[in-house]
Structure formats: C-alpha cells, structure tokens
C-alpha cells in the first residue's frame, strides 16, 4: 500500500537524451527513479558515472538543497518522477510512509557510496 501511494503521487515519463534530471548547484525539486535507459553523472562537466537504474535526487529532495552533480539522460529512458514538495507533505501526514521512504532513500545513498568507493579502490590499484 505504501508503494502504491508513492506511485499514485508521481508520473511515469519517457525521457529523451539531453534532458537534465538534476543540475549541479541548482535546487533539487523532484525525486526521480530511472527504471530503464541510462543517465550520466557530471561534476564540473566531467563524467563521473553512469546510472542504469535507481534513484536520482535522493540526497537533497527531502531536505531541500542544491544538486551535487548534474544527471543527464544519455539514452531514451523511462523515469518515474515525483515532486519533493509532495513527498514532504506525504511524510508529514504519515510517519509510516516517512519510515518507508527514508529506508529506501538511505539504501540508495549507501549503494552509491559503496560503488564509488569500489571504483576509487580499483582505480588506485590500476596506477
């Protein structure tokens, strides 16, 4: 039921290459979930990573803040998007939903950090 509430509050879209889901330094206004396709992660115009599935904007959508990187769609993609304001409203109204969402967003951040650390370790080993 909690997942259904989340899905009912957002929209599914087909997104074409070139569309920015977040822009470095700009306020994160929406949470996105890339289900199909691919997006590139850029910092200072340098490509850092690729996302083939998962959350985008999860670090700053609940406590509004600027995006730490630009995430731009690079292949035709299927994306679920939901407004940060809607999410914050849903969380204020339902502590169970807040716990559910926090758990999934925290897991997404953890996964990205583990992946980034692994890449850095491999890169050091190659040098």
Coordinates of N, CA, C and O in Angstrom, one line a residue:
X1 N 0.8 -1.2 0.0 CA 0.0 0.0 0.0 C 0.9 1.3 0.0 O 0.5 2.3 -0.6
X2 N 2.0 1.3 0.7 CA 2.8 2.5 0.7 C 3.5 2.7 -0.6 O 3.5 3.9 -1.1
X3 N 3.9 1.7 -1.3 CA 4.5 1.8 -2.6 C 3.4 2.4 -3.6 O 3.7 3.2 -4.4
X4 N 2.2 1.9 -3.5 CA 1.1 2.3 -4.3 C 0.8 3.8 -4.1 O 0.6 4.5 -5.1
X5 N 0.9 4.3 -2.9 CA 0.7 5.7 -2.6 C 1.7 6.5 -3.3 O 1.4 7.6 -3.8
X6 N 3.0 6.1 -3.2 CA 4.1 6.8 -3.8 C 3.9 6.8 -5.4 O 3.9 7.9 -6.0
X7 N 3.6 5.7 -5.9 CA 3.4 5.6 -7.4 C 2.2 6.5 -7.9 O 2.2 7.1 -8.9
X8 N 1.1 6.5 -7.1 CA 0.0 7.3 -7.4 C 0.2 8.8 -7.4 O -0.4 9.6 -8.0
X9 N 1.2 9.2 -6.6 CA 1.5 10.6 -6.4 C 2.5 11.2 -7.5 O 2.7 12.4 -7.6
X10 N 3.1 10.3 -8.3 CA 4.1 10.8 -9.3 C 3.7 10.4 -10.7 O 2.5 10.1 -10.9
X11 N 4.6 10.6 -11.6 CA 4.3 10.4 -13.0 C 5.4 9.6 -13.7 O 6.6 9.7 -13.3
X12 N 5.0 8.7 -14.6 CA 6.0 8.0 -15.4 C 6.1 8.8 -16.7 O 5.2 9.2 -17.3
X13 N 7.4 8.9 -17.2 CA 7.6 9.6 -18.4 C 8.7 8.9 -19.3 O 9.6 8.2 -18.7
X14 N 8.6 9.1 -20.5 CA 9.6 8.6 -21.5 C 10.5 9.9 -21.7 O 10.0 10.9 -22.1
X15 N 11.8 9.8 -21.4 CA 12.7 10.9 -21.4 C 13.8 10.7 -22.5 O 14.4 9.6 -22.5
X16 N 14.0 11.7 -23.3 CA 15.0 11.6 -24.4 C 16.3 12.1 -23.9 O 16.5 12.9 -23.0
X17 N 17.4 11.6 -24.7 CA 18.7 12.1 -24.4 C 18.8 13.6 -24.3 O 18.2 14.3 -25.1
X18 N 19.7 14.1 -23.4 CA 19.9 15.5 -23.3 C 19.1 16.2 -22.1 O 19.5 17.3 -21.7
X19 N 18.1 15.5 -21.6 CA 17.3 16.1 -20.6 C 18.0 15.9 -19.2 O 18.5 14.9 -18.9
X20 N 18.2 17.1 -18.5 CA 18.8 17.0 -17.2 C 17.8 16.7 -16.1 O 16.7 17.4 -16.0
X21 N 18.0 15.7 -15.3 CA 17.1 15.4 -14.2 C 17.5 16.2 -12.9 O 16.7 16.5 -12.1
X22 N 18.8 16.5 -12.8 CA 19.3 17.4 -11.8 C 20.4 18.2 -12.4 O 21.0 17.8 -13.4
X23 N 20.6 19.4 -11.9 CA 21.7 20.3 -12.4 C 22.5 20.7 -11.2 O 22.0 21.3 -10.2
X24 N 23.8 20.5 -11.3 CA 24.8 20.8 -10.3 C 24.6 22.2 -9.8 O 24.5 23.2 -10.6
X25 N 24.4 22.4 -8.5 CA 24.3 23.7 -7.8 C 22.9 24.2 -7.8 O 22.6 25.2 -7.1
X26 N 22.0 23.6 -8.5 CA 20.6 24.1 -8.5 C 19.7 23.2 -7.6 O 20.0 22.0 -7.4
X27 N 18.7 23.8 -7.0 CA 17.8 23.2 -6.1 C 17.3 21.9 -6.6 O 16.8 21.8 -7.8
X28 N 17.3 20.8 -5.9 CA 16.7 19.5 -6.3 C 15.2 19.6 -5.9 O 14.8 19.8 -4.8
X29 N 14.4 19.6 -7.0 CA 12.9 19.8 -6.8 C 12.1 18.5 -6.9 O 11.0 18.4 -6.4
X30 N 12.7 17.5 -7.5 CA 12.0 16.2 -7.8 C 12.9 15.1 -7.4 O 14.1 15.1 -7.6
X31 N 12.2 14.0 -7.0 CA 12.9 12.7 -6.9 C 12.6 11.9 -8.2 O 11.4 11.9 -8.6
X32 N 13.6 11.3 -8.8 CA 13.4 10.5 -10.0 C 13.9 9.1 -9.7 O 14.8 8.9 -8.9
X33 N 13.2 8.2 -10.4 CA 13.7 6.8 -10.4 C 13.8 6.3 -11.8 O 12.8 6.3 -12.6
X34 N 15.1 6.0 -12.2 CA 15.3 5.6 -13.6 C 15.1 4.1 -13.6 O 15.8 3.3 -12.9
X35 N 14.2 3.6 -14.4 CA 13.8 2.2 -14.4 C 14.4 1.5 -15.7 O 14.7 0.3 -15.7
X36 N 14.6 2.3 -16.7 CA 15.1 1.8 -18.0 C 15.9 2.9 -18.7 O 15.5 4.0 -18.7
X37 N 17.0 2.6 -19.4 CA 17.8 3.5 -20.1 C 19.1 3.8 -19.4 O 19.6 3.0 -18.7
X38 N 19.6 5.0 -19.5 CA 20.9 5.4 -18.9 C 21.0 6.9 -18.8 O 20.6 7.6 -19.7
X39 N 21.6 7.3 -17.7 CA 21.9 8.7 -17.5 C 23.4 8.8 -17.0 O 23.9 8.0 -16.4
X40 N 24.0 10.0 -17.4 CA 25.3 10.2 -17.0 C 25.4 11.2 -15.8 O 24.5 12.1 -15.7
X41 N 26.3 11.0 -14.9 CA 26.5 11.9 -13.8 C 27.7 12.7 -14.0 O 28.8 12.2 -14.3
X42 N 27.5 14.1 -14.0 CA 28.6 15.0 -14.3 C 28.9 16.0 -13.2 O 27.9 16.4 -12.5
X43 N 30.2 16.2 -12.9 CA 30.6 17.2 -12.0 C 31.6 18.1 -12.7 O 32.6 17.6 -13.2
X44 N 31.4 19.4 -12.7 CA 32.3 20.3 -13.4 C 32.5 19.9 -14.8 O 33.7 19.9 -15.3
X45 N 31.5 19.4 -15.5 CA 31.5 19.0 -16.9 C 32.3 17.7 -17.1 O 32.5 17.3 -18.3
X46 N 32.8 17.1 -16.1 CA 33.5 15.8 -16.2 C 32.5 14.6 -15.8 O 31.8 14.7 -14.8
X47 N 32.5 13.6 -16.7 CA 31.6 12.5 -16.4 C 32.2 11.6 -15.3 O 33.3 11.1 -15.5
X48 N 31.4 11.4 -14.3 CA 31.9 10.6 -13.1 C 31.4 9.2 -13.1 O 32.0 8.3 -12.7
X49 N 30.1 9.1 -13.6 CA 29.5 7.7 -13.5 C 28.3 7.7 -14.5 O 27.9 8.7 -15.1
X50 N 27.7 6.5 -14.5 CA 26.5 6.2 -15.3 C 25.5 5.6 -14.3 O 25.9 4.8 -13.5
X51 N 24.2 5.9 -14.5 CA 23.2 5.3 -13.8 C 22.3 4.6 -14.8 O 21.8 5.2 -15.8
X52 N 22.1 3.3 -14.5 CA 21.3 2.5 -15.4 C 19.9 2.1 -14.7 O 19.0 1.7 -15.4
X53 N 19.9 2.3 -13.4 CA 18.7 2.1 -12.7 C 18.9 2.7 -11.3 O 19.9 2.6 -10.7
X54 N 17.8 3.3 -10.8 CA 17.9 3.8 -9.4 C 17.4 5.2 -9.2 O 17.0 5.9 -10.2
X55 N 17.5 5.7 -8.0 CA 17.1 7.0 -7.6 C 18.0 8.1 -8.1 O 19.2 7.8 -8.1
X56 N 17.5 9.2 -8.4 CA 18.2 10.4 -8.7 C 17.6 11.6 -8.0 O 16.4 11.8 -8.0
X57 N 18.5 12.3 -7.2 CA 18.0 13.4 -6.4 C 17.7 13.0 -5.0 O 17.2 13.8 -4.2
X58 N 18.0 11.8 -4.6 CA 17.6 11.3 -3.2 C 18.3 12.0 -2.1 O 17.8 12.0 -1.0
X59 N 19.5 12.6 -2.3 CA 20.3 13.2 -1.2 C 19.7 14.5 -0.8 O 19.8 14.9 0.4
X60 N 19.1 15.3 -1.7 CA 18.6 16.6 -1.4 C 17.2 16.9 -1.6 O 16.7 18.1 -1.6
X61 N 16.4 15.9 -1.9 CA 15.0 16.2 -2.2 C 14.1 16.4 -0.9 O 13.2 17.2 -0.9
X62 N 14.5 15.6 0.1 CA 13.7 15.7 1.4 C 14.1 16.9 2.2 O 13.3 17.5 2.9
X63 N 15.4 17.2 2.3 CA 15.9 18.4 3.0 C 16.4 19.3 1.8 O 17.6 19.2 1.4
X64 N 15.6 20.1 1.2 CA 15.9 20.8 0.0 C 17.3 21.4 0.0 O 17.7 22.1 1.0
X65 N 18.0 21.2 -1.0 CA 19.4 21.7 -1.2 C 19.8 21.6 -2.6 O 19.1 21.0 -3.4
X66 N 21.0 22.1 -3.0 CA 21.5 22.0 -4.3 C 22.0 20.7 -4.7 O 22.5 19.9 -3.9
X67 N 21.8 20.3 -6.0 CA 22.3 19.1 -6.5 C 23.8 19.1 -6.5 O 24.5 20.1 -6.8
X68 N 24.4 18.0 -6.1 CA 25.9 17.8 -6.0 C 26.5 17.5 -7.4 O 27.7 17.7 -7.6
X69 N 25.6 17.2 -8.4 CA 26.1 16.8 -9.7 C 24.9 17.0 -10.7 O 23.8 17.1 -10.3
X70 N 25.3 17.1 -11.9 CA 24.3 17.1 -13.0 C 24.0 15.7 -13.4 O 25.0 15.0 -13.7
X71 N 22.8 15.3 -13.5 CA 22.5 14.0 -14.0 C 21.6 14.2 -15.3 O 20.6 14.8 -15.3
X72 N 22.2 13.7 -16.4 CA 21.6 14.0 -17.7 C 21.3 12.6 -18.4 O 22.2 11.8 -18.5
X73 N 20.1 12.5 -19.0 CA 19.7 11.3 -19.7 C 20.6 11.2 -21.0 O 20.8 12.2 -21.7
X74 N 21.1 10.0 -21.2 CA 22.0 9.8 -22.4 C 21.5 8.7 -23.3 O 22.0 8.6 -24.4
X75 N 20.5 8.0 -22.9 CA 19.8 7.1 -23.8 C 18.3 7.2 -23.5 O 17.9 7.6 -22.4
X76 N 17.4 7.0 -24.5 CA 16.0 7.0 -24.2 C 15.7 6.2 -22.9 O 16.2 5.1 -22.8
X77 N 15.0 6.9 -22.0 CA 14.8 6.3 -20.7 C 13.4 6.4 -20.2 O 12.6 7.2 -20.7
X78 N 13.0 5.5 -19.3 CA 11.7 5.5 -18.6 C 12.0 5.9 -17.2 O 12.8 5.3 -16.5
X79 N 11.4 7.0 -16.8 CA 11.7 7.7 -15.5 C 10.4 7.9 -14.7 O 9.4 8.4 -15.3
X80 N 10.4 7.6 -13.4 CA 9.3 7.9 -12.5 C 9.8 9.2 -11.8 O 10.9 9.3 -11.3
X81 N 8.9 10.2 -11.8 CA 9.2 11.5 -11.1 C 8.1 11.9 -10.1 O 6.9 11.7 -10.4
X82 N 8.6 12.4 -9.0 CA 7.6 12.9 -8.0 C 8.2 14.2 -7.4 O 9.4 14.2 -7.1
X83 N 7.3 15.1 -7.2 CA 7.7 16.4 -6.6 C 8.2 16.2 -5.1 O 7.6 15.5 -4.3
X84 N 9.3 16.9 -4.8 CA 9.8 16.9 -3.4 C 8.8 17.5 -2.5 O 8.6 17.0 -1.3
X85 N 8.0 18.5 -2.9 CA 7.0 19.1 -2.0 C 5.9 18.0 -1.7 O 5.5 17.9 -0.6
X86 N 5.5 17.3 -2.7 CA 4.5 16.2 -2.5 C 5.1 15.2 -1.5 O 4.4 14.7 -0.6
X87 N 6.3 14.8 -1.7 CA 6.9 13.8 -0.8 C 7.0 14.3 0.6 O 6.6 13.6 1.5
X88 N 7.4 15.5 0.8 CA 7.5 16.1 2.1 C 6.1 16.2 2.8 O 5.9 15.9 4.0
X89 N 5.1 16.5 2.0 CA 3.7 16.6 2.5 C 3.2 15.2 3.0 O 2.6 15.0 4.0
X90 N 3.5 14.2 2.1 CA 3.1 12.8 2.4 C 3.8 12.3 3.7 O 3.2 11.6 4.5
X91 N 5.1 12.7 3.8 CA 5.8 12.3 5.0 C 5.3 12.9 6.3 O 5.3 12.3 7.4
X92 N 5.0 14.2 6.2 CA 4.4 14.9 7.4 C 3.1 14.3 7.8 O 2.8 14.2 9.0
X93 N 2.3 13.8 6.9 CA 1.0 13.3 7.2 C 1.0 11.8 7.6 O 0.1 11.3 8.2
X94 N 2.1 11.1 7.3 CA 2.1 9.6 7.6 C 3.5 9.2 8.0 O 4.4 8.9 7.2
X95 N 3.8 9.0 9.3 CA 5.1 8.6 9.8 C 5.5 7.2 9.2 O 6.7 7.0 9.0
X96 N 4.6 6.3 9.0 CA 4.9 5.0 8.4 C 5.4 5.2 7.0 O 6.4 4.6 6.6
X97 N 4.8 6.1 6.2 CA 5.3 6.4 4.9 C 6.7 7.0 5.0 O 7.6 6.6 4.2
X98 N 6.9 7.9 5.9 CA 8.2 8.5 6.1 C 9.3 7.5 6.4 O 10.4 7.5 5.8
X99 N 9.0 6.6 7.2 CA 10.0 5.5 7.6 C 10.3 4.6 6.3 O 11.4 4.3 6.0
X100 N 9.2 4.3 5.6 CA 9.4 3.5 4.3 C 10.3 4.3 3.3 O 11.2 3.7 2.8
X101 N 10.0 5.5 3.1 CA 10.7 6.3 2.1 C 12.2 6.5 2.6 O 13.1 6.3 1.8
X102 N 12.4 6.9 3.9 CA 13.7 7.0 4.4 C 14.6 5.8 4.2 O 15.7 5.8 3.9
X103 N 14.0 4.6 4.5 CA 14.7 3.3 4.3 C 15.2 3.2 2.9 O 16.3 2.8 2.7
X104 N 14.3 3.4 1.9 CA 14.7 3.2 0.5 C 15.7 4.3 0.0 O 16.6 4.0 -0.7
X105 N 15.5 5.5 0.5 CA 16.5 6.6 0.0 C 17.8 6.3 0.7 O 18.9 6.5 0.0
X106 N 17.9 6.0 2.0 CA 19.1 5.7 2.6 C 19.9 4.5 2.0 O 21.1 4.5 1.8
X107 N 19.1 3.5 1.6 CA 19.7 2.3 0.9 C 20.3 2.8 -0.4 O 21.4 2.3 -0.8
X108 N 19.6 3.7 -1.1 CA 20.1 4.1 -2.4 C 21.4 4.9 -2.2 O 22.4 4.7 -3.0
X109 N 21.5 5.8 -1.2 CA 22.7 6.5 -1.0 C 23.9 5.6 -0.6 O 25.0 5.7 -1.1
X110 N 23.6 4.6 0.3 CA 24.6 3.7 0.7 C 25.1 2.9 -0.5 O 26.4 2.8 -0.6
X111 N 24.3 2.5 -1.4 CA 24.7 1.7 -2.5 C 25.6 2.5 -3.4 O 26.6 2.1 -3.9
X112 N 25.3 3.8 -3.7 CA 26.1 4.7 -4.5 C 27.4 4.9 -3.9 O 28.5 5.0 -4.5
X113 N 27.5 5.1 -2.5 CA 28.8 5.3 -1.9 C 29.6 4.1 -1.9 O 30.9 4.2 -2.2
X114 N 29.1 2.9 -1.8 CA 29.8 1.7 -1.9 C 30.4 1.5 -3.3 O 31.6 1.2 -3.5
X115 N 29.6 1.8 -4.3 CA 30.0 1.7 -5.7 C 31.1 2.7 -6.0 O 32.1 2.4 -6.6
X116 N 31.0 4.0 -5.5 CA 32.0 5.0 -5.7 C 33.3 4.6 -5.0 O 34.4 4.7 -5.6
X117 N 33.3 4.1 -3.8 CA 34.5 3.6 -3.1 C 35.1 2.5 -3.8 O 36.4 2.4 -3.9
X118 N 34.4 1.6 -4.3 CA 34.9 0.4 -5.1 C 35.6 0.9 -6.3 O 36.7 0.4 -6.6
X119 N 35.0 1.9 -7.0 CA 35.7 2.4 -8.3 C 37.0 3.1 -7.9 O 38.0 2.9 -8.6
X120 N 37.0 3.8 -6.8 CA 38.2 4.5 -6.4 C 39.3 3.5 -6.1 O 40.5 3.7 -6.4
X121 N 38.9 2.5 -5.4 CA 39.9 1.4 -5.0 C 40.5 0.7 -6.2 O 41.7 0.5 -6.3
X122 N 39.6 0.4 -7.1 CA 40.1 -0.2 -8.4 C 41.0 0.7 -9.2 O 42.0 0.3 -9.7
X123 N 40.7 2.0 -9.2 CA 41.5 3.0 -9.9 C 42.8 3.1 -9.3 O 43.9 3.2 -10.0
X124 N 42.9 3.1 -8.0 CA 44.2 3.2 -7.3 C 45.1 2.0 -7.6 O 46.3 2.0 -7.7
X125 N 44.4 0.8 -7.6 CA 45.1 -0.4 -7.8 C 45.7 -0.5 -9.3 O 46.7 -1.1 -9.5
X126 N 45.0 0.2 -10.2 CA 45.5 0.2 -11.6 C 46.7 1.1 -11.8 O 47.3 1.1 -12.8
X127 N 46.9 2.0 -10.9 CA 48.0 3.0 -11.0 C 49.3 2.6 -10.4 O 49.4 1.7 -9.7

